[in-house]
Short mmCIF file of C-alpha atoms in Angstrom, two decimals:
data_model
loop_
_atom_site.label_atom_id
_atom_site.label_comp_id
_atom_site.label_asym_id
_atom_site.label_seq_id
_atom_site.Cartn_x
_atom_site.Cartn_y
_atom_site.Cartn_z
CA MET Q 1077 19.56 -10.98 3.99
CA LYS Q 1078 23.20 -11.89 4.50
CA PHE Q 1079 25.07 -9.86 1.88
CA CYS Q 1080 24.96 -6.29 0.59
CA SER Q 1081 23.18 -6.09 -2.79
CA VAL Q 1082 25.29 -3.05 -3.71
CA CYS Q 1083 28.83 -4.33 -3.00
CA GLY Q 1084 28.46 -8.03 -2.09
CA HIS Q 1085 30.04 -7.77 1.37
CA PRO Q 1086 28.34 -9.17 4.52
CA VAL Q 1087 25.63 -7.14 6.24
CA GLU Q 1088 24.94 -6.85 9.95
CA PHE Q 1089 21.58 -6.20 11.62
CA ARG Q 1090 21.89 -3.05 13.75
CA VAL Q 1091 20.37 0.36 14.38
CA PRO Q 1092 21.99 2.85 11.97
CA ALA Q 1093 23.04 6.27 13.28
CA GLY Q 1094 20.04 8.61 13.44
CA ASP Q 1095 17.58 5.74 13.17
CA ASN Q 1096 15.54 3.95 15.85
CA ARG Q 1097 15.06 0.52 14.28
CA PRO Q 1098 17.51 -2.23 13.40
CA ARG Q 1099 18.24 -2.53 9.66
CA PHE Q 1100 20.54 -4.60 7.53
CA VAL Q 1101 23.64 -2.42 7.15
CA CYS Q 1102 26.63 -3.27 4.96
CA THR Q 1103 29.83 -3.81 6.95
CA LYS Q 1104 31.88 -2.45 4.02
CA CYS Q 1105 30.01 0.28 2.11
CA LEU Q 1106 27.57 1.08 4.98
CA THR Q 1107 24.53 1.00 2.73
CA VAL Q 1108 21.33 0.67 4.81
CA HIS Q 1109 18.91 -1.84 3.32
CA TYR Q 1110 15.36 -0.87 4.22
CA GLU Q 1111 12.60 -3.46 4.13
CA ASN Q 1112 9.00 -2.34 3.86
CA PRO Q 1113 5.55 -3.94 3.61
CA ARG Q 1114 4.39 -5.16 0.21
CA ILE Q 1115 0.97 -4.54 -1.27
CA ILE Q 1116 -1.26 -7.42 -2.31
CA ALA Q 1117 -3.83 -6.00 -4.76
CA GLY Q 1118 -7.02 -7.89 -5.50
CA CYS Q 1119 -10.64 -7.54 -6.52
CA VAL Q 1120 -14.01 -9.11 -5.82
CA VAL Q 1121 -15.32 -9.64 -9.35
CA GLU Q 1122 -19.08 -9.79 -9.86
CA TRP Q 1123 -21.06 -10.89 -12.88
CA GLN Q 1124 -24.85 -11.06 -12.86
CA GLY Q 1125 -24.89 -11.36 -9.09
CA LYS Q 1126 -22.30 -14.11 -8.96
CA ILE Q 1127 -18.76 -13.86 -7.54
CA LEU Q 1128 -15.69 -15.05 -9.41
CA LEU Q 1129 -13.42 -17.29 -7.32
CA CYS Q 1130 -10.28 -19.20 -8.27
CA LYS Q 1131 -8.92 -22.40 -6.77
CA ARG Q 1132 -5.22 -21.88 -6.15
CA ALA Q 1133 -2.80 -24.03 -8.13
CA ILE Q 1134 0.21 -22.85 -6.13
CA GLU Q 1135 1.37 -22.55 -2.56
CA PRO Q 1136 0.60 -21.06 -0.16
CA ARG Q 1137 -2.86 -22.56 0.27
CA GLN Q 1138 -2.91 -24.64 -2.89
CA GLY Q 1139 -6.38 -26.05 -3.52
CA PHE Q 1140 -8.13 -23.32 -1.55
CA TRP Q 1141 -10.32 -20.57 -2.99
CA THR Q 1142 -9.65 -16.87 -3.41
CA PHE Q 1143 -10.66 -13.93 -5.52
CA PRO Q 1144 -7.88 -12.75 -7.87
CA ALA Q 1145 -5.08 -11.06 -5.89
CA GLY Q 1146 -1.32 -10.83 -5.90
CA PHE Q 1147 1.78 -8.71 -5.41
CA MET Q 1148 1.59 -5.23 -6.87
CA GLU Q 1149 4.46 -4.58 -9.30
CA ASN Q 1150 6.68 -1.52 -9.66
CA GLY Q 1151 5.35 0.93 -12.22
CA GLU Q 1152 1.67 0.08 -11.94
CA ALA Q 1153 -1.24 1.60 -10.04
CA VAL Q 1154 -2.86 -0.49 -7.33
CA GLN Q 1155 -6.14 -0.57 -9.30
CA ASP Q 1156 -4.29 -1.80 -12.39
CA ALA Q 1157 -2.52 -4.43 -10.32
CA ALA Q 1158 -5.91 -5.74 -9.16
CA ALA Q 1159 -7.17 -5.86 -12.77
CA ARG Q 1160 -3.96 -7.58 -13.92
CA GLU Q 1161 -4.36 -10.27 -11.28
CA ALA Q 1162 -7.93 -10.93 -12.49
CA ASP Q 1163 -6.55 -11.36 -15.99
CA GLU Q 1164 -3.65 -13.59 -14.90
CA GLU Q 1165 -5.54 -15.82 -12.48
CA ALA Q 1166 -8.93 -16.01 -14.20
CA LEU Q 1167 -8.35 -14.66 -17.73
CA ALA Q 1168 -10.94 -12.06 -16.73
CA LYS Q 1169 -11.14 -8.54 -18.10
CA VAL Q 1170 -12.65 -6.41 -15.35
CA GLU Q 1171 -13.65 -2.86 -14.61
CA VAL Q 1172 -12.30 -1.87 -11.21
CA GLY Q 1173 -14.68 0.09 -9.00
CA SER Q 1174 -14.54 1.37 -5.43
CA MET Q 1175 -12.07 0.32 -2.77
CA LEU Q 1176 -13.55 -2.40 -0.57
CA SER Q 1177 -10.98 -3.19 2.10
CA VAL Q 1178 -7.52 -2.56 3.44
CA VAL Q 1179 -6.13 -5.32 5.63
CA ASN Q 1180 -2.86 -4.89 7.48
CA VAL Q 1181 -1.30 -8.36 7.73
CA LEU Q 1182 1.27 -7.42 10.30
CA ARG Q 1183 3.51 -10.49 10.63
CA ALA Q 1184 3.55 -11.07 6.89
CA HIS Q 1185 4.64 -7.46 6.25
CA GLN Q 1186 1.81 -7.06 3.76
CA VAL Q 1187 -1.10 -4.72 3.12
CA HIS Q 1188 -3.98 -6.37 1.27
CA ILE Q 1189 -5.92 -3.80 -0.77
CA THR Q 1190 -9.10 -5.08 -2.42
CA PHE Q 1191 -11.45 -3.35 -4.85
CA ARG Q 1192 -14.93 -4.05 -6.14
CA ALA Q 1193 -14.91 -5.01 -9.82
CA THR Q 1194 -17.26 -6.06 -12.61
CA LEU Q 1195 -16.52 -8.75 -15.14
CA LEU Q 1196 -16.64 -7.40 -18.69
CA GLU Q 1197 -18.80 -9.39 -21.07
CA GLY Q 1198 -18.96 -12.37 -18.71
CA GLN Q 1199 -15.80 -13.92 -20.13
CA PHE Q 1200 -13.30 -15.72 -17.92
CA GLY Q 1201 -11.11 -18.82 -17.79
CA VAL Q 1202 -8.43 -20.57 -15.78
CA GLY Q 1203 -5.05 -18.85 -15.44
CA GLU Q 1204 -1.73 -20.61 -14.87
CA GLU Q 1205 -1.82 -20.08 -11.11
CA SER Q 1206 -5.36 -21.49 -10.83
CA LEU Q 1207 -6.81 -25.00 -10.94
CA GLU Q 1208 -10.38 -23.81 -11.52
CA SER Q 1209 -12.38 -20.60 -11.84
CA VAL Q 1210 -16.05 -20.49 -10.90
CA LEU Q 1211 -18.79 -17.86 -10.77
CA TYR Q 1212 -20.45 -18.64 -7.44
CA GLU Q 1213 -23.86 -17.62 -6.21
CA GLU Q 1214 -23.58 -16.18 -2.70
CA SER Q 1215 -25.19 -19.33 -1.27
CA GLU Q 1216 -22.60 -21.55 -2.99
CA ILE Q 1217 -19.41 -19.84 -1.78
CA PRO Q 1218 -17.10 -22.49 -0.24
CA TRP Q 1219 -16.53 -20.65 3.04
CA ASP Q 1220 -14.72 -23.60 4.65
CA ASP Q 1221 -12.14 -23.61 1.88
CA ILE Q 1222 -11.27 -19.93 1.51
CA ALA Q 1223 -7.50 -19.49 1.20
CA PHE Q 1224 -6.80 -16.50 3.46
CA LEU Q 1225 -8.41 -14.64 6.37
CA SER Q 1226 -8.14 -11.35 4.49
CA VAL Q 1227 -10.03 -12.88 1.54
CA GLU Q 1228 -12.86 -14.09 3.76
CA PHE Q 1229 -13.02 -10.66 5.42
CA ALA Q 1230 -13.26 -8.80 2.12
CA LEU Q 1231 -15.78 -11.25 0.66
CA ARG Q 1232 -18.09 -11.08 3.69
CA ARG Q 1233 -17.96 -7.28 3.78
CA TYR Q 1234 -18.62 -7.15 0.05
CA LEU Q 1235 -21.74 -9.26 0.43
CA ASP Q 1236 -22.93 -7.36 3.53
CA ASP Q 1237 -22.58 -4.07 1.67
CA ARG Q 1238 -24.31 -5.42 -1.41
CA ARG Q 1239 -27.30 -6.45 0.69
CA ALA Q 1240 -27.35 -3.00 2.30
CA GLY Q 1241 -26.96 -1.23 -1.05
CA VAL Q 1242 -23.80 0.62 0.00
CA GLU Q 1243 -20.11 0.59 -0.92
CA ARG Q 1244 -18.10 1.14 2.22
CA LEU Q 1245 -14.37 0.86 2.87
CA HIS Q 1246 -13.44 -1.66 5.55
CA PHE Q 1247 -10.29 -1.95 7.64
CA ARG Q 1248 -8.86 -4.84 9.61
CA ASP Q 1249 -5.54 -5.76 11.17
CA ILE Q 1250 -4.55 -9.42 11.23
CA ASP Q 1251 -1.76 -10.52 13.51
CA TRP Q 1252 -0.69 -13.74 15.13
CA GLU Q 1253 1.47 -14.79 18.04
CA GLU Q 1254 2.38 -18.34 19.03
CA GLY Q 1255 -0.15 -19.73 16.59
CA LYS Q 1256 -3.00 -17.54 17.83
CA VAL Q 1257 -4.62 -15.15 15.37
CA THR Q 1258 -5.72 -11.73 16.57
CA LEU Q 1259 -8.10 -9.52 14.58
CA ARG Q 1260 -8.69 -5.80 15.01
CA ASP Q 1261 -11.29 -3.89 13.06
CA ARG Q 1262 -10.87 -0.15 12.67
CA MET K 1009 21.17 -4.30 -7.18
CA LYS K 1010 24.44 -5.94 -8.23
CA PHE K 1011 24.85 -8.82 -5.78
CA CYS K 1012 22.62 -11.50 -4.31
CA SER K 1013 21.62 -10.67 -0.72
CA VAL K 1014 21.35 -14.40 0.06
CA CYS K 1015 24.73 -15.70 -1.19
CA GLY K 1016 26.73 -12.62 -2.24
CA HIS K 1017 27.28 -13.66 -5.87
CA PRO K 1018 26.49 -11.34 -8.82
CA VAL K 1019 22.89 -11.02 -10.03
CA GLU K 1020 21.68 -10.60 -13.59
CA PHE K 1021 18.52 -8.82 -14.75
CA ARG K 1022 16.42 -11.29 -16.72
CA VAL K 1023 12.96 -12.84 -16.96
CA PRO K 1024 12.89 -15.91 -14.68
CA ALA K 1025 11.26 -19.13 -15.93
CA GLY K 1026 7.48 -18.93 -15.58
CA ASP K 1027 7.55 -15.15 -15.11
CA ASN K 1028 6.82 -12.34 -17.58
CA ARG K 1029 8.91 -9.51 -16.13
CA PRO K 1030 12.66 -9.07 -15.73
CA ARG K 1031 13.90 -9.52 -12.17
CA PHE K 1032 17.26 -9.53 -10.48
CA VAL K 1033 18.21 -13.25 -10.40
CA CYS K 1034 21.31 -14.66 -8.70
CA THR K 1035 23.74 -16.25 -11.15
CA LYS K 1036 24.81 -18.74 -8.45
CA CYS K 1037 21.89 -19.70 -6.18
CA LEU K 1038 19.16 -18.58 -8.65
CA THR K 1039 17.24 -16.65 -5.98
CA VAL K 1040 14.79 -14.21 -7.61
CA HIS K 1041 14.84 -10.80 -5.93
CA TYR K 1042 11.43 -9.17 -6.31
CA GLU K 1043 11.08 -5.43 -5.98
CA ASN K 1044 7.70 -3.93 -5.16
CA PRO K 1045 6.21 -0.49 -4.52
CA ARG K 1046 6.60 1.02 -1.08
CA ILE K 1047 3.86 2.72 0.90
CA ILE K 1048 4.23 6.29 2.09
CA ALA K 1049 1.73 6.77 4.93
CA GLY K 1050 0.68 10.26 5.99
CA CYS K 1051 -2.09 12.32 7.52
CA VAL K 1052 -3.66 15.73 7.20
CA VAL K 1053 -3.81 16.82 10.84
CA GLU K 1054 -6.45 19.36 11.84
CA TRP K 1055 -6.79 21.34 15.05
CA GLN K 1056 -9.51 23.95 15.54
CA GLY K 1057 -9.85 24.38 11.79
CA LYS K 1058 -6.11 24.77 11.18
CA ILE K 1059 -3.87 22.34 9.31
CA LEU K 1060 -0.53 21.13 10.67
CA LEU K 1061 2.33 21.44 8.17
CA CYS K 1062 6.05 20.78 8.59
CA LYS K 1063 8.95 22.39 6.76
CA ARG K 1064 11.27 19.60 5.67
CA ALA K 1065 14.76 19.55 7.20
CA ILE K 1066 15.94 16.78 4.88
CA GLU K 1067 16.12 15.99 1.18
CA PRO K 1068 14.24 15.48 -1.01
CA ARG K 1069 12.60 18.91 -1.04
CA GLN K 1070 14.36 20.33 1.99
CA GLY K 1071 12.78 23.65 3.00
CA PHE K 1072 9.41 22.83 1.45
CA TRP K 1073 6.18 22.10 3.31
CA THR K 1074 4.32 18.86 3.83
CA PHE K 1075 1.93 17.19 6.21
CA PRO K 1076 3.54 14.36 8.20
CA ALA K 1077 4.25 11.35 5.95
CA GLY K 1078 6.91 8.73 5.44
CA PHE K 1079 7.76 5.12 4.68
CA MET K 1080 5.53 2.54 6.33
CA GLU K 1081 7.58 0.06 8.37
CA ASN K 1082 7.28 -3.72 8.58
CA GLY K 1083 5.03 -4.84 11.41
CA GLU K 1084 2.82 -1.78 11.59
CA ALA K 1085 -0.60 -0.92 10.19
CA VAL K 1086 -0.81 1.85 7.63
CA GLN K 1087 -2.93 3.96 10.00
CA ASP K 1088 -0.34 3.52 12.76
CA ALA K 1089 2.43 4.46 10.32
CA ALA K 1090 0.61 7.73 9.57
CA ALA K 1091 0.25 8.44 13.30
CA ARG K 1092 3.92 7.59 13.92
CA GLU K 1093 5.02 10.02 11.23
CA ALA K 1094 2.96 12.78 12.87
CA ASP K 1095 4.74 12.02 16.13
CA GLU K 1096 8.20 11.88 14.54
CA GLU K 1097 7.92 14.92 12.29
CA ALA K 1098 5.76 17.19 14.43
CA LEU K 1099 5.79 15.62 17.93
CA ALA K 1100 2.04 15.41 17.43
CA LYS K 1101 -0.24 12.81 18.99
CA VAL K 1102 -3.12 12.34 16.58
CA GLU K 1103 -6.29 10.34 16.18
CA VAL K 1104 -6.39 8.89 12.69
CA GLY K 1105 -9.75 9.07 10.91
CA SER K 1106 -10.97 8.20 7.43
CA MET K 1107 -8.81 7.50 4.41
CA LEU K 1108 -8.44 10.64 2.30
CA SER K 1109 -6.38 9.70 -0.73
CA VAL K 1110 -4.39 7.01 -2.50
CA VAL K 1111 -1.85 8.31 -5.00
CA ASN K 1112 0.05 5.93 -7.25
CA VAL K 1113 3.45 7.54 -7.88
CA LEU K 1114 4.40 5.28 -10.73
CA ARG K 1115 8.02 6.13 -11.51
CA ALA K 1116 8.93 6.36 -7.86
CA HIS K 1117 7.47 2.90 -7.17
CA GLN K 1118 5.45 4.33 -4.33
CA VAL K 1119 1.84 4.43 -3.16
CA HIS K 1120 1.03 7.47 -1.02
CA ILE K 1121 -1.82 6.69 1.38
CA THR K 1122 -3.12 9.64 3.37
CA PHE K 1123 -5.66 9.77 6.20
CA ARG K 1124 -7.60 12.50 7.90
CA ALA K 1125 -6.48 13.04 11.50
CA THR K 1126 -7.15 15.22 14.52
CA LEU K 1127 -4.49 16.63 16.78
CA LEU K 1128 -5.00 15.51 20.37
CA GLU K 1129 -4.97 18.32 22.93
CA GLY K 1130 -3.46 20.77 20.43
CA GLN K 1131 0.11 19.81 21.36
CA PHE K 1132 2.84 19.66 18.72
CA GLY K 1133 6.48 20.56 18.15
CA VAL K 1134 9.35 20.23 15.70
CA GLY K 1135 10.69 16.75 14.99
CA GLU K 1136 14.22 15.93 13.89
CA GLU K 1137 13.29 15.78 10.21
CA SER K 1138 11.54 19.17 10.33
CA LEU K 1139 12.77 22.76 10.46
CA GLU K 1140 9.44 24.18 11.56
CA SER K 1141 5.88 23.03 12.34
CA VAL K 1142 2.95 25.40 11.92
CA LEU K 1143 -0.83 25.21 12.30
CA TYR K 1144 -2.01 27.08 9.21
CA GLU K 1145 -5.39 28.59 8.49
CA GLU K 1146 -6.59 27.48 5.05
CA SER K 1147 -5.92 30.98 3.70
CA GLU K 1148 -2.31 30.88 4.92
CA ILE K 1149 -1.21 27.57 3.38
CA PRO K 1150 2.04 28.13 1.41
CA TRP K 1151 0.80 26.54 -1.83
CA ASP K 1152 3.85 27.67 -3.80
CA ASP K 1153 6.15 25.84 -1.43
CA ILE K 1154 4.45 22.46 -0.99
CA ALA K 1155 7.01 19.66 -1.16
CA PHE K 1156 5.25 17.07 -3.34
CA LEU K 1157 2.44 16.86 -5.90
CA SER K 1158 0.75 14.11 -3.91
CA VAL K 1159 0.75 16.34 -0.83
CA GLU K 1160 -0.86 19.22 -2.70
CA PHE K 1161 -3.45 16.83 -4.14
CA ALA K 1162 -4.41 15.41 -0.74
CA LEU K 1163 -4.47 18.83 0.92
CA ARG K 1164 -6.73 20.37 -1.74
CA ARG K 1165 -9.13 17.42 -1.67
CA TYR K 1166 -9.19 17.57 2.12
CA LEU K 1167 -10.18 21.23 2.06
CA ASP K 1168 -12.73 20.73 -0.75
CA ASP K 1169 -14.37 17.92 1.21
CA ARG K 1170 -14.35 19.91 4.43
CA ARG K 1171 -16.19 22.75 2.72
CA ALA K 1172 -18.70 20.26 1.29
CA GLY K 1173 -19.11 18.51 4.65
CA VAL K 1174 -18.11 15.10 3.27
CA GLU K 1175 -15.23 12.66 3.68
CA ARG K 1176 -14.53 11.07 0.32
CA LEU K 1177 -11.65 8.88 -0.82
CA HIS K 1178 -9.67 10.32 -3.74
CA PHE K 1179 -7.42 8.59 -6.25
CA ARG K 1180 -4.75 9.93 -8.54
CA ASP K 1181 -1.88 8.52 -10.58
CA ILE K 1182 1.24 10.65 -10.96
CA ASP K 1183 3.72 9.76 -13.67
CA TRP K 1184 6.42 11.58 -15.58
CA GLU K 1185 8.31 11.14 -18.80
CA GLU K 1186 11.16 13.28 -20.07
CA GLY K 1187 10.53 15.86 -17.37
CA LYS K 1188 6.80 16.12 -18.12
CA VAL K 1189 4.36 15.24 -15.34
CA THR K 1190 1.14 13.44 -16.21
CA LEU K 1191 -1.80 13.22 -13.80
CA ARG K 1192 -4.72 10.82 -13.96
CA ASP K 1193 -7.65 10.99 -11.58
CA ARG K 1194 -9.73 7.88 -11.04
#
């Protein structure tokens, strides 16, 4: 951020009066521009024991596999955002169930919230942001080609819980420094 | 938003190529400025059966009561944001427990995520954004003067669950149109 979105004048990065963190503050109109984490909403979609995964057609991680997930939009509920992503990425109508995982991705300023979901009527396809969509048996999941650490975390916990016959909520923090990833479960 | 934060030129509100929603797009450098919901992180803090509430010193809802809650910051986990708010608003060191509620506040473009928490050593005070902090017995909670619908929702569910000896996760959507509030539980 270099310019104020309210008045168009340059911003500076400083601690505003009464605050304790640096923010982008307009040098002219003094508007403080707050920046906050964004929510990535997604769902692990199951159909007859199989898991719906999409091969990403876009960066980041083009060509790698993920369950449907993406940025939550203003005006929607996080569950509806997860269902919308299933529709957009895999042309899949789903029923969203319990919350599966919340992953704080600290350096990316994101919170990844993932739900369990069921595919309705077994119908799906390939959305514009996907190269392929596949219903995988657990034994067929391409673990070496999963797009994101948070996706692998949610998928593994989903499968663990399914084996145990429970639906738990799982938490993890993902951070990295100088190329080294650190994980913290809660 | 009137000006591009990257180059300072005017933005227009239109659907970018390949998108299906209107966004603020720079008329000069064509940067698309996405806007997404923000997370309000909070916690219901208990100490010896009592609940810690703060009387708000600031707008919105100055003079009304809430548990500690506020905007999650970049670089922190949602649980740590809830604990930070307890420290800032009530000078309270807390241990954050299970997730209590997720409330989609649709028109406000916010997701209110609230945890259960325990006050450490019973110590608390009055933070800069509070007029008062009080440990209330359940029977003393000032229900008529609670600051926000999402706060009342989380508090009531917390107390219901405590009576039932369970720790469930509760979901609600809050929306409003022409002054009329609509609630949807999930």
